[in-house]
mmCIF file of C-alpha atoms and ligand atoms in Angstrom:
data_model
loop_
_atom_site.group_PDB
_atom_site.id
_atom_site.type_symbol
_atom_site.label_atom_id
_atom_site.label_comp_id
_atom_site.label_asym_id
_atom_site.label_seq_id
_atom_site.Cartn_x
_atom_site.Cartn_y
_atom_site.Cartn_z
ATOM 1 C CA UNK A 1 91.652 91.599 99.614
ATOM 2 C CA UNK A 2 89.796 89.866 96.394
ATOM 3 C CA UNK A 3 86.327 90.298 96.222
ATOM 4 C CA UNK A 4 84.331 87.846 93.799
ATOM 5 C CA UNK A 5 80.924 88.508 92.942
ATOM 6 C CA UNK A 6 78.599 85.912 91.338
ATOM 7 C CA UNK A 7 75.617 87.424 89.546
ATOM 8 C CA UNK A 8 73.304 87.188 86.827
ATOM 9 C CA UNK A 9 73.383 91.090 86.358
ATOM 10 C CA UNK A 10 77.036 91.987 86.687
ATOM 11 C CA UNK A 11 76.607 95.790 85.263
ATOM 12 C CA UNK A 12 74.955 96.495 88.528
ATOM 13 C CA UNK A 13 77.922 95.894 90.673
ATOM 14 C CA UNK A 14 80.526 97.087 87.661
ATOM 15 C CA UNK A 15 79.043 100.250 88.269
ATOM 16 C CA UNK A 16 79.114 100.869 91.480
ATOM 17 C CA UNK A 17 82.366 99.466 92.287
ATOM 18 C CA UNK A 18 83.459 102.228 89.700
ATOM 19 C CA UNK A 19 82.591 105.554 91.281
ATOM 20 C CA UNK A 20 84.146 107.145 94.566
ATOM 21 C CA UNK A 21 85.732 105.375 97.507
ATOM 22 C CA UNK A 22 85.335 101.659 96.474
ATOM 23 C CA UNK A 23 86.882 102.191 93.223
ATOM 24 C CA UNK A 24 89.760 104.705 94.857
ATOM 25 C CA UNK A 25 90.226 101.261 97.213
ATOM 26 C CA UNK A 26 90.508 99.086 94.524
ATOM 27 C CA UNK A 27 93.235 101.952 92.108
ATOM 28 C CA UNK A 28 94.915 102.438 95.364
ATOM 29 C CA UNK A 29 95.429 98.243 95.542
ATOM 30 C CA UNK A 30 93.779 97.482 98.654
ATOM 31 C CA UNK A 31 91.246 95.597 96.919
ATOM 32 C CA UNK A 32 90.655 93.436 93.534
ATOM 33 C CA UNK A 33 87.191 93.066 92.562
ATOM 34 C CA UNK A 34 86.120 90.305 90.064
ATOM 35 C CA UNK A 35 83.310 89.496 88.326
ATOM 36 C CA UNK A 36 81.327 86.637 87.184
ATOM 37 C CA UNK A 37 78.235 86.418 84.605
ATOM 38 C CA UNK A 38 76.392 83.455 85.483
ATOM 39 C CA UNK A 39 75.116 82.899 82.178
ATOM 40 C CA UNK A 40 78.548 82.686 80.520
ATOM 41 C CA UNK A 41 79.214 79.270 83.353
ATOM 42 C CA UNK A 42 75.365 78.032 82.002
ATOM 43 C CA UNK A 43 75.307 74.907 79.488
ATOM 44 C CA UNK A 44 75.006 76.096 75.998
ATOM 45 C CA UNK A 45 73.193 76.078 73.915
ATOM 46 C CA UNK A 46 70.270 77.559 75.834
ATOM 47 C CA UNK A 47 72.513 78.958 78.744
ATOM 48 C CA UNK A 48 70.103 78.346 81.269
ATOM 49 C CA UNK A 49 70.491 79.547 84.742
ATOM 50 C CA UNK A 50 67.573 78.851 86.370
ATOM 51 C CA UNK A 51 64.583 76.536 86.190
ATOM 52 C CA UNK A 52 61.546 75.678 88.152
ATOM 53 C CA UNK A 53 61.537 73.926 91.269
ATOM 54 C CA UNK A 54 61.459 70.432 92.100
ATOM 55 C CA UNK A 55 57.685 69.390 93.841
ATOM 56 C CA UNK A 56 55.846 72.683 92.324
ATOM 57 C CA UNK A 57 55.765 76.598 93.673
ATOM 58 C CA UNK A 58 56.685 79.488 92.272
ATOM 59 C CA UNK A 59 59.102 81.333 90.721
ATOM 60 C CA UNK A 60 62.640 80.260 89.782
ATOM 61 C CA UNK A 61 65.517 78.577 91.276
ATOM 62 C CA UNK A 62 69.170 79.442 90.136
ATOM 63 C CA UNK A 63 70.733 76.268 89.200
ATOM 64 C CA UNK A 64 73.568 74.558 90.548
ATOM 65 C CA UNK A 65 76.045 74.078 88.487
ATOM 66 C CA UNK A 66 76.850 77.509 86.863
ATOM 67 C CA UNK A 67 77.775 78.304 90.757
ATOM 68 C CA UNK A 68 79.546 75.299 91.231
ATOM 69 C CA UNK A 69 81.814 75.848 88.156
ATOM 70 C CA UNK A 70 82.598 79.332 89.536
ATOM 71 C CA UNK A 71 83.570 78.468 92.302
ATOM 72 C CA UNK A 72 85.867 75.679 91.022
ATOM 73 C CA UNK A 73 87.476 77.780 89.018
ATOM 74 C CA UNK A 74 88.203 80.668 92.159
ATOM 75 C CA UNK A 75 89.472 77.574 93.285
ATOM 76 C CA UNK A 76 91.916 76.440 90.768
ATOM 77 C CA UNK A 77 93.299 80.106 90.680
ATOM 78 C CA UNK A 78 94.079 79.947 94.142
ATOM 79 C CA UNK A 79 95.432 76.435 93.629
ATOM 80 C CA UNK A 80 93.325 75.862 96.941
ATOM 81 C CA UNK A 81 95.413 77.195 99.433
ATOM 82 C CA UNK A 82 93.664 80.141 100.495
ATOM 83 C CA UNK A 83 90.775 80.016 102.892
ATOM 84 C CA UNK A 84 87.353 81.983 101.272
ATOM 85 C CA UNK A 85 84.321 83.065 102.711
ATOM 86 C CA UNK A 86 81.008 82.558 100.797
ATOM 87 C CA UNK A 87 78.253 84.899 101.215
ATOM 88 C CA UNK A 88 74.900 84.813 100.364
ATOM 89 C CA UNK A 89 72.773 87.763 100.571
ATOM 90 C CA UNK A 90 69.174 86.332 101.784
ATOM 91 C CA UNK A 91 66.383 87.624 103.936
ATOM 92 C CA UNK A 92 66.755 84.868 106.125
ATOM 93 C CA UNK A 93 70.404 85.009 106.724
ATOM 94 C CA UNK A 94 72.007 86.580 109.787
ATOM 95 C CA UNK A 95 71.285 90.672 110.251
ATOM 96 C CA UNK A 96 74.169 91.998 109.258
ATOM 97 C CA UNK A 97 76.331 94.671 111.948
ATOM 98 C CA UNK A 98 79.167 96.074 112.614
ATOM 99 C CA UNK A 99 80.912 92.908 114.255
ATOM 100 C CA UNK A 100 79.695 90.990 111.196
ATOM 101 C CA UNK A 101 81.977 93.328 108.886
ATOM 102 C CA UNK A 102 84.430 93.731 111.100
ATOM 103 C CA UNK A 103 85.197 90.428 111.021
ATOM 104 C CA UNK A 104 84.833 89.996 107.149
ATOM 105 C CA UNK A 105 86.947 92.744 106.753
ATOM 106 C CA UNK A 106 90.249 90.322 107.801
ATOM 107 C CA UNK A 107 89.249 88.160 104.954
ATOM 108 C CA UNK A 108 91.867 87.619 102.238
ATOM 109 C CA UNK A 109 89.365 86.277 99.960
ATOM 110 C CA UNK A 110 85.374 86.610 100.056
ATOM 111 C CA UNK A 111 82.841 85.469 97.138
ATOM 112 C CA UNK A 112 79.457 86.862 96.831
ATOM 113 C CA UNK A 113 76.519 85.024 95.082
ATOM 114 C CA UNK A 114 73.812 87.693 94.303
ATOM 115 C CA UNK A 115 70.791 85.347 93.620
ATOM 116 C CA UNK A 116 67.255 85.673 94.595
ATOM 117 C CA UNK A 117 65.572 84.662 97.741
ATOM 118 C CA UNK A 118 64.382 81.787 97.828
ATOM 119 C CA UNK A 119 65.730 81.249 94.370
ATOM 120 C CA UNK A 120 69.351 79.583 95.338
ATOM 121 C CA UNK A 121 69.333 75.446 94.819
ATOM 122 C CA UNK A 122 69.741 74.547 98.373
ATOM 123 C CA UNK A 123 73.149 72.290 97.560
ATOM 124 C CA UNK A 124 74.947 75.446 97.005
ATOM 125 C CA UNK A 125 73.551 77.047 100.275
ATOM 126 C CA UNK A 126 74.840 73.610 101.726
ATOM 127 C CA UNK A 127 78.086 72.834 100.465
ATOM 128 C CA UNK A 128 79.102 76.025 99.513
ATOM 129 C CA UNK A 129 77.796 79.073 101.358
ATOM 130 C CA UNK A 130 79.818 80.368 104.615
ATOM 131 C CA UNK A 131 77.966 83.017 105.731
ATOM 132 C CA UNK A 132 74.088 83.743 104.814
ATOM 133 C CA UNK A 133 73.954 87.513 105.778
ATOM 134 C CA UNK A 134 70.393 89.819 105.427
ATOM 135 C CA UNK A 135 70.657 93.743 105.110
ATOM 136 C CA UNK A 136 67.296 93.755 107.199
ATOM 137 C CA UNK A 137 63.890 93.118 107.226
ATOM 138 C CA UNK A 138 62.655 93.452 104.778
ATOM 139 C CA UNK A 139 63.071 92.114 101.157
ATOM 140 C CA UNK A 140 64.545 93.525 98.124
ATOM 141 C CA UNK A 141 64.300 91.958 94.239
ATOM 142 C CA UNK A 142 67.550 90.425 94.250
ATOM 143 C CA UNK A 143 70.982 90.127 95.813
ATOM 144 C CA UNK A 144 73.219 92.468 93.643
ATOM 145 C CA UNK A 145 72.144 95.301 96.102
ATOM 146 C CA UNK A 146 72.685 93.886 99.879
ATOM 147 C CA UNK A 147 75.773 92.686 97.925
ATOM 148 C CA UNK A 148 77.235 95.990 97.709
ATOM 149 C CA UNK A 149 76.064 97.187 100.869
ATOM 150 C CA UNK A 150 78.034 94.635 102.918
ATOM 151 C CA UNK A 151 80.745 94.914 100.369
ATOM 152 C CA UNK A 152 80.929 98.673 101.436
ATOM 153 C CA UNK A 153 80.829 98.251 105.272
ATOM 154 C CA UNK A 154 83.507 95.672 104.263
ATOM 155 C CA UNK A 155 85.741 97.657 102.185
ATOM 156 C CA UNK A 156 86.035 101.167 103.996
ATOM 157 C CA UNK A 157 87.374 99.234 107.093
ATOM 158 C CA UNK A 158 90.460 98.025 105.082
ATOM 159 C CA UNK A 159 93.496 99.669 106.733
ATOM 160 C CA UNK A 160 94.202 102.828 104.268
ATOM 161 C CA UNK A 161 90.891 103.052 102.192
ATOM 162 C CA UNK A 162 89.574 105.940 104.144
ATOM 163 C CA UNK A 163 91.831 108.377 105.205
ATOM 164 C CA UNK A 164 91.497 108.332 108.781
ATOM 165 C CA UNK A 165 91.075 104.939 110.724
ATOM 166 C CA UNK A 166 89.425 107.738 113.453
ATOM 167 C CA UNK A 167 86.532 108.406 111.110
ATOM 168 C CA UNK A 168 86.092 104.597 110.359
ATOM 169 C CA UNK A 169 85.965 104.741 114.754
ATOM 170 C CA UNK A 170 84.247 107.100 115.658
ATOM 171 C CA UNK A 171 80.906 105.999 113.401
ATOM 172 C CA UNK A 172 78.103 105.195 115.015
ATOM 173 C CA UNK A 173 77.932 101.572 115.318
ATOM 174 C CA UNK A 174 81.936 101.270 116.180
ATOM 175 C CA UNK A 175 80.665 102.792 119.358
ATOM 176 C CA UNK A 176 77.827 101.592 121.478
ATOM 177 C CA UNK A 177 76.482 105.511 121.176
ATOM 178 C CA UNK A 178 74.952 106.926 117.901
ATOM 179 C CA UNK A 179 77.643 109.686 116.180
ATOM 180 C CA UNK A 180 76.948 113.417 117.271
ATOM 181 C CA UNK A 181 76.171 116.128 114.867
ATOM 182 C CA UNK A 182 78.208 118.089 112.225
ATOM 183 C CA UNK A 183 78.722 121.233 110.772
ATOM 184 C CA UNK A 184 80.635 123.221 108.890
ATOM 185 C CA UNK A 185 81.222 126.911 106.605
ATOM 186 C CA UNK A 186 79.422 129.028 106.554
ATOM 187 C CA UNK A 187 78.388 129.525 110.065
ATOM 188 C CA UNK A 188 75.018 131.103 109.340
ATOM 189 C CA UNK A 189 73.040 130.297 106.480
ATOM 190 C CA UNK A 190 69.556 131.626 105.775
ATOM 191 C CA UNK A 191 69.456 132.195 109.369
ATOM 192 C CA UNK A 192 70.733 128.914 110.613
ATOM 193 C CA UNK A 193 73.590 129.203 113.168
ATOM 194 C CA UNK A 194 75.948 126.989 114.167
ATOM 195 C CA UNK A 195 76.046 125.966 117.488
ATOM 196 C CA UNK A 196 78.422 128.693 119.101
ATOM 197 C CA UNK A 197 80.105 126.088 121.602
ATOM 198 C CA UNK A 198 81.455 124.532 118.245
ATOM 199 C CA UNK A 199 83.292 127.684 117.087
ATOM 200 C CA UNK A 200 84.225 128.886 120.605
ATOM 201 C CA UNK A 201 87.598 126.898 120.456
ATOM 202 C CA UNK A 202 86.948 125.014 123.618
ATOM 203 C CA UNK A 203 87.913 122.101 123.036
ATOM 204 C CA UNK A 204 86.895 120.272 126.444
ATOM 205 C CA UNK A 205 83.433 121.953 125.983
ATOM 206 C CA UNK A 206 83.143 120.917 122.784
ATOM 207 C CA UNK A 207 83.821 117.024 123.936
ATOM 208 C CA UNK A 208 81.497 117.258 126.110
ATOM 209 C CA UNK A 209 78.581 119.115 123.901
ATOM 210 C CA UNK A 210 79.254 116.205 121.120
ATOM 211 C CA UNK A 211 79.244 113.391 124.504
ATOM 212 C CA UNK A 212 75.593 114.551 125.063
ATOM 213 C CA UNK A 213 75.080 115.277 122.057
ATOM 214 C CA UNK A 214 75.388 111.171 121.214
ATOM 215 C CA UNK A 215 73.653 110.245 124.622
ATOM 216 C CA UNK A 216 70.304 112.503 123.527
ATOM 217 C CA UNK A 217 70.222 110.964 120.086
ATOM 218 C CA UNK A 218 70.923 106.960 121.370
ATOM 219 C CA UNK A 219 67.960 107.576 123.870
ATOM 220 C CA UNK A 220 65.879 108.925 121.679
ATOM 221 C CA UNK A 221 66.369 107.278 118.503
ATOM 222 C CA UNK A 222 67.790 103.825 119.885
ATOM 223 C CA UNK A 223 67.288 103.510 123.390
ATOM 224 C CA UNK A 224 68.341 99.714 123.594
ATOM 225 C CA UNK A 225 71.945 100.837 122.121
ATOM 226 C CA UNK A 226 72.062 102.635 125.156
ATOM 227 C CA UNK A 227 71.603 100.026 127.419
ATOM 228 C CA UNK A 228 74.763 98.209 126.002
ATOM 229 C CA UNK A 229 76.415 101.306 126.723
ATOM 230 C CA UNK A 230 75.521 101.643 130.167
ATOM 231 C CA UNK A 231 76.185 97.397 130.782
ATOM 232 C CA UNK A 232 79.697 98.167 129.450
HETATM 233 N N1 LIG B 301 67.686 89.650 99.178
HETATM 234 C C1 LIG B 301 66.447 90.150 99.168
HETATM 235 N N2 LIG B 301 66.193 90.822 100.281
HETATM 236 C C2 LIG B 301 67.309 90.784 101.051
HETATM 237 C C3 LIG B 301 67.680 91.297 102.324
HETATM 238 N N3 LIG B 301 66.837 91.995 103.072
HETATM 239 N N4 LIG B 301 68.916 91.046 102.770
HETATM 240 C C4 LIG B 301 69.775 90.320 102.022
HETATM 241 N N5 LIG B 301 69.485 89.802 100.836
HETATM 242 C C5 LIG B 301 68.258 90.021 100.339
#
């Protein structure tokens, strides 16, 4: 998979696609990541990127063409004949969930613009943005960090990027229940034991411990998770 990302503040995504399991994923070739500095696309000599917007307000609206011209050249690299996905990070987009990553995940090619709310021209939302995707509700300074948090759900479902697909499975959120506790050495610490079902080597009790386990949480924590779970 290639993974562009549009930004004015590329460092922030440089590093930290660098560290741990998304830059193992990208040494190990299952992804590429590139990067583009939206003031090195802006018209010299002032290298503008953003301006104030048309009938008054405030703040600042990312112009046009810097975007445009990044994505023309993705474009002519491809020569065109691969299908991308566009996303824009943006309060108002669609929550983002598992099913949402899932299905990004199959992707060949996806392009992030990291912006600011509000802030995008709406001709690139328009003609070029696929998918406007929020991290939640609430509202952040910019889009370099919901970026890289939907760039993460993305990457560690590629086939081979974490070691087991089981663990990718068995999170909550693959499953309608929420994921059961975990322990491991030592087995007491400062007086804190681990359940004793766990190191009894039951295995059929310890299924069922970790089923309730999940049930107790979901109802507690999530209780309309649960009633997917029961309509299933
Ligand atoms: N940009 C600012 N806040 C955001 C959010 N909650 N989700 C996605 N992009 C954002």
């Amino acid at each position: 998979m290639d993974i562009h990302l549009i930004s004015p503040f590329d460092k922030i995504a440089k590093v930290a696609l660098s560290e741990s399991i998304l830059n193992r994923a990208n040494k190990n070739g299952y992804v590429n990541y590139y990067f583009y500095n939206l003031y090195k696309y802006a018209d010299f000599p002032h290298q503008k990127i953003d301006d104030s917007p048309f009938g008054g307000g405030f703040g600042m609206i990312l112009k046009p063409e810097p975007i445009f011209r990044i994505i023309d050249e993705i474009e002519s690299k491809y020569k065109k004949q691969q299908k991308y996905r566009i996303v824009f990070p943006t309060p108002d987009g669609r929550i983002l969930n598992q099913k949402i990553s899932n299905e990004l995940s199959k992707e060949e090619q996806l392009i992030f613009i990291s912006g600011h709310y509000k802030g995008l021209d709406q001709r690139v939302r328009d003609e070029l943005v696929t998918d406007e995707v929020s991290i939640g509700d609430y509202v952040l300074t910019g889009g370099d960090l919901p970026s890289l948090v939907i760039i993460d759900t993305i990457v560690r479902l590629i086939p081979g990027v974490i070691g087991k697909i089981e663990s990718a499975k068995t999170d909550s959120f693959s499953n309608p229940l929420l994921d059961y506790p975990h322990y491991t050495r030592p087995e007491s610490y400062r007086g804190l034991k681990v359940p004793d079902v766990l190191t009894s080597g039951h295995h059929e009790n310890i299924d069922k411990w970790r089923q309730k386990k999940r049930l107790e949480k979901t109802k507690n924590r999530r209780p309309d998770l649960l009633e997917k779970f029961k309509n299933n």
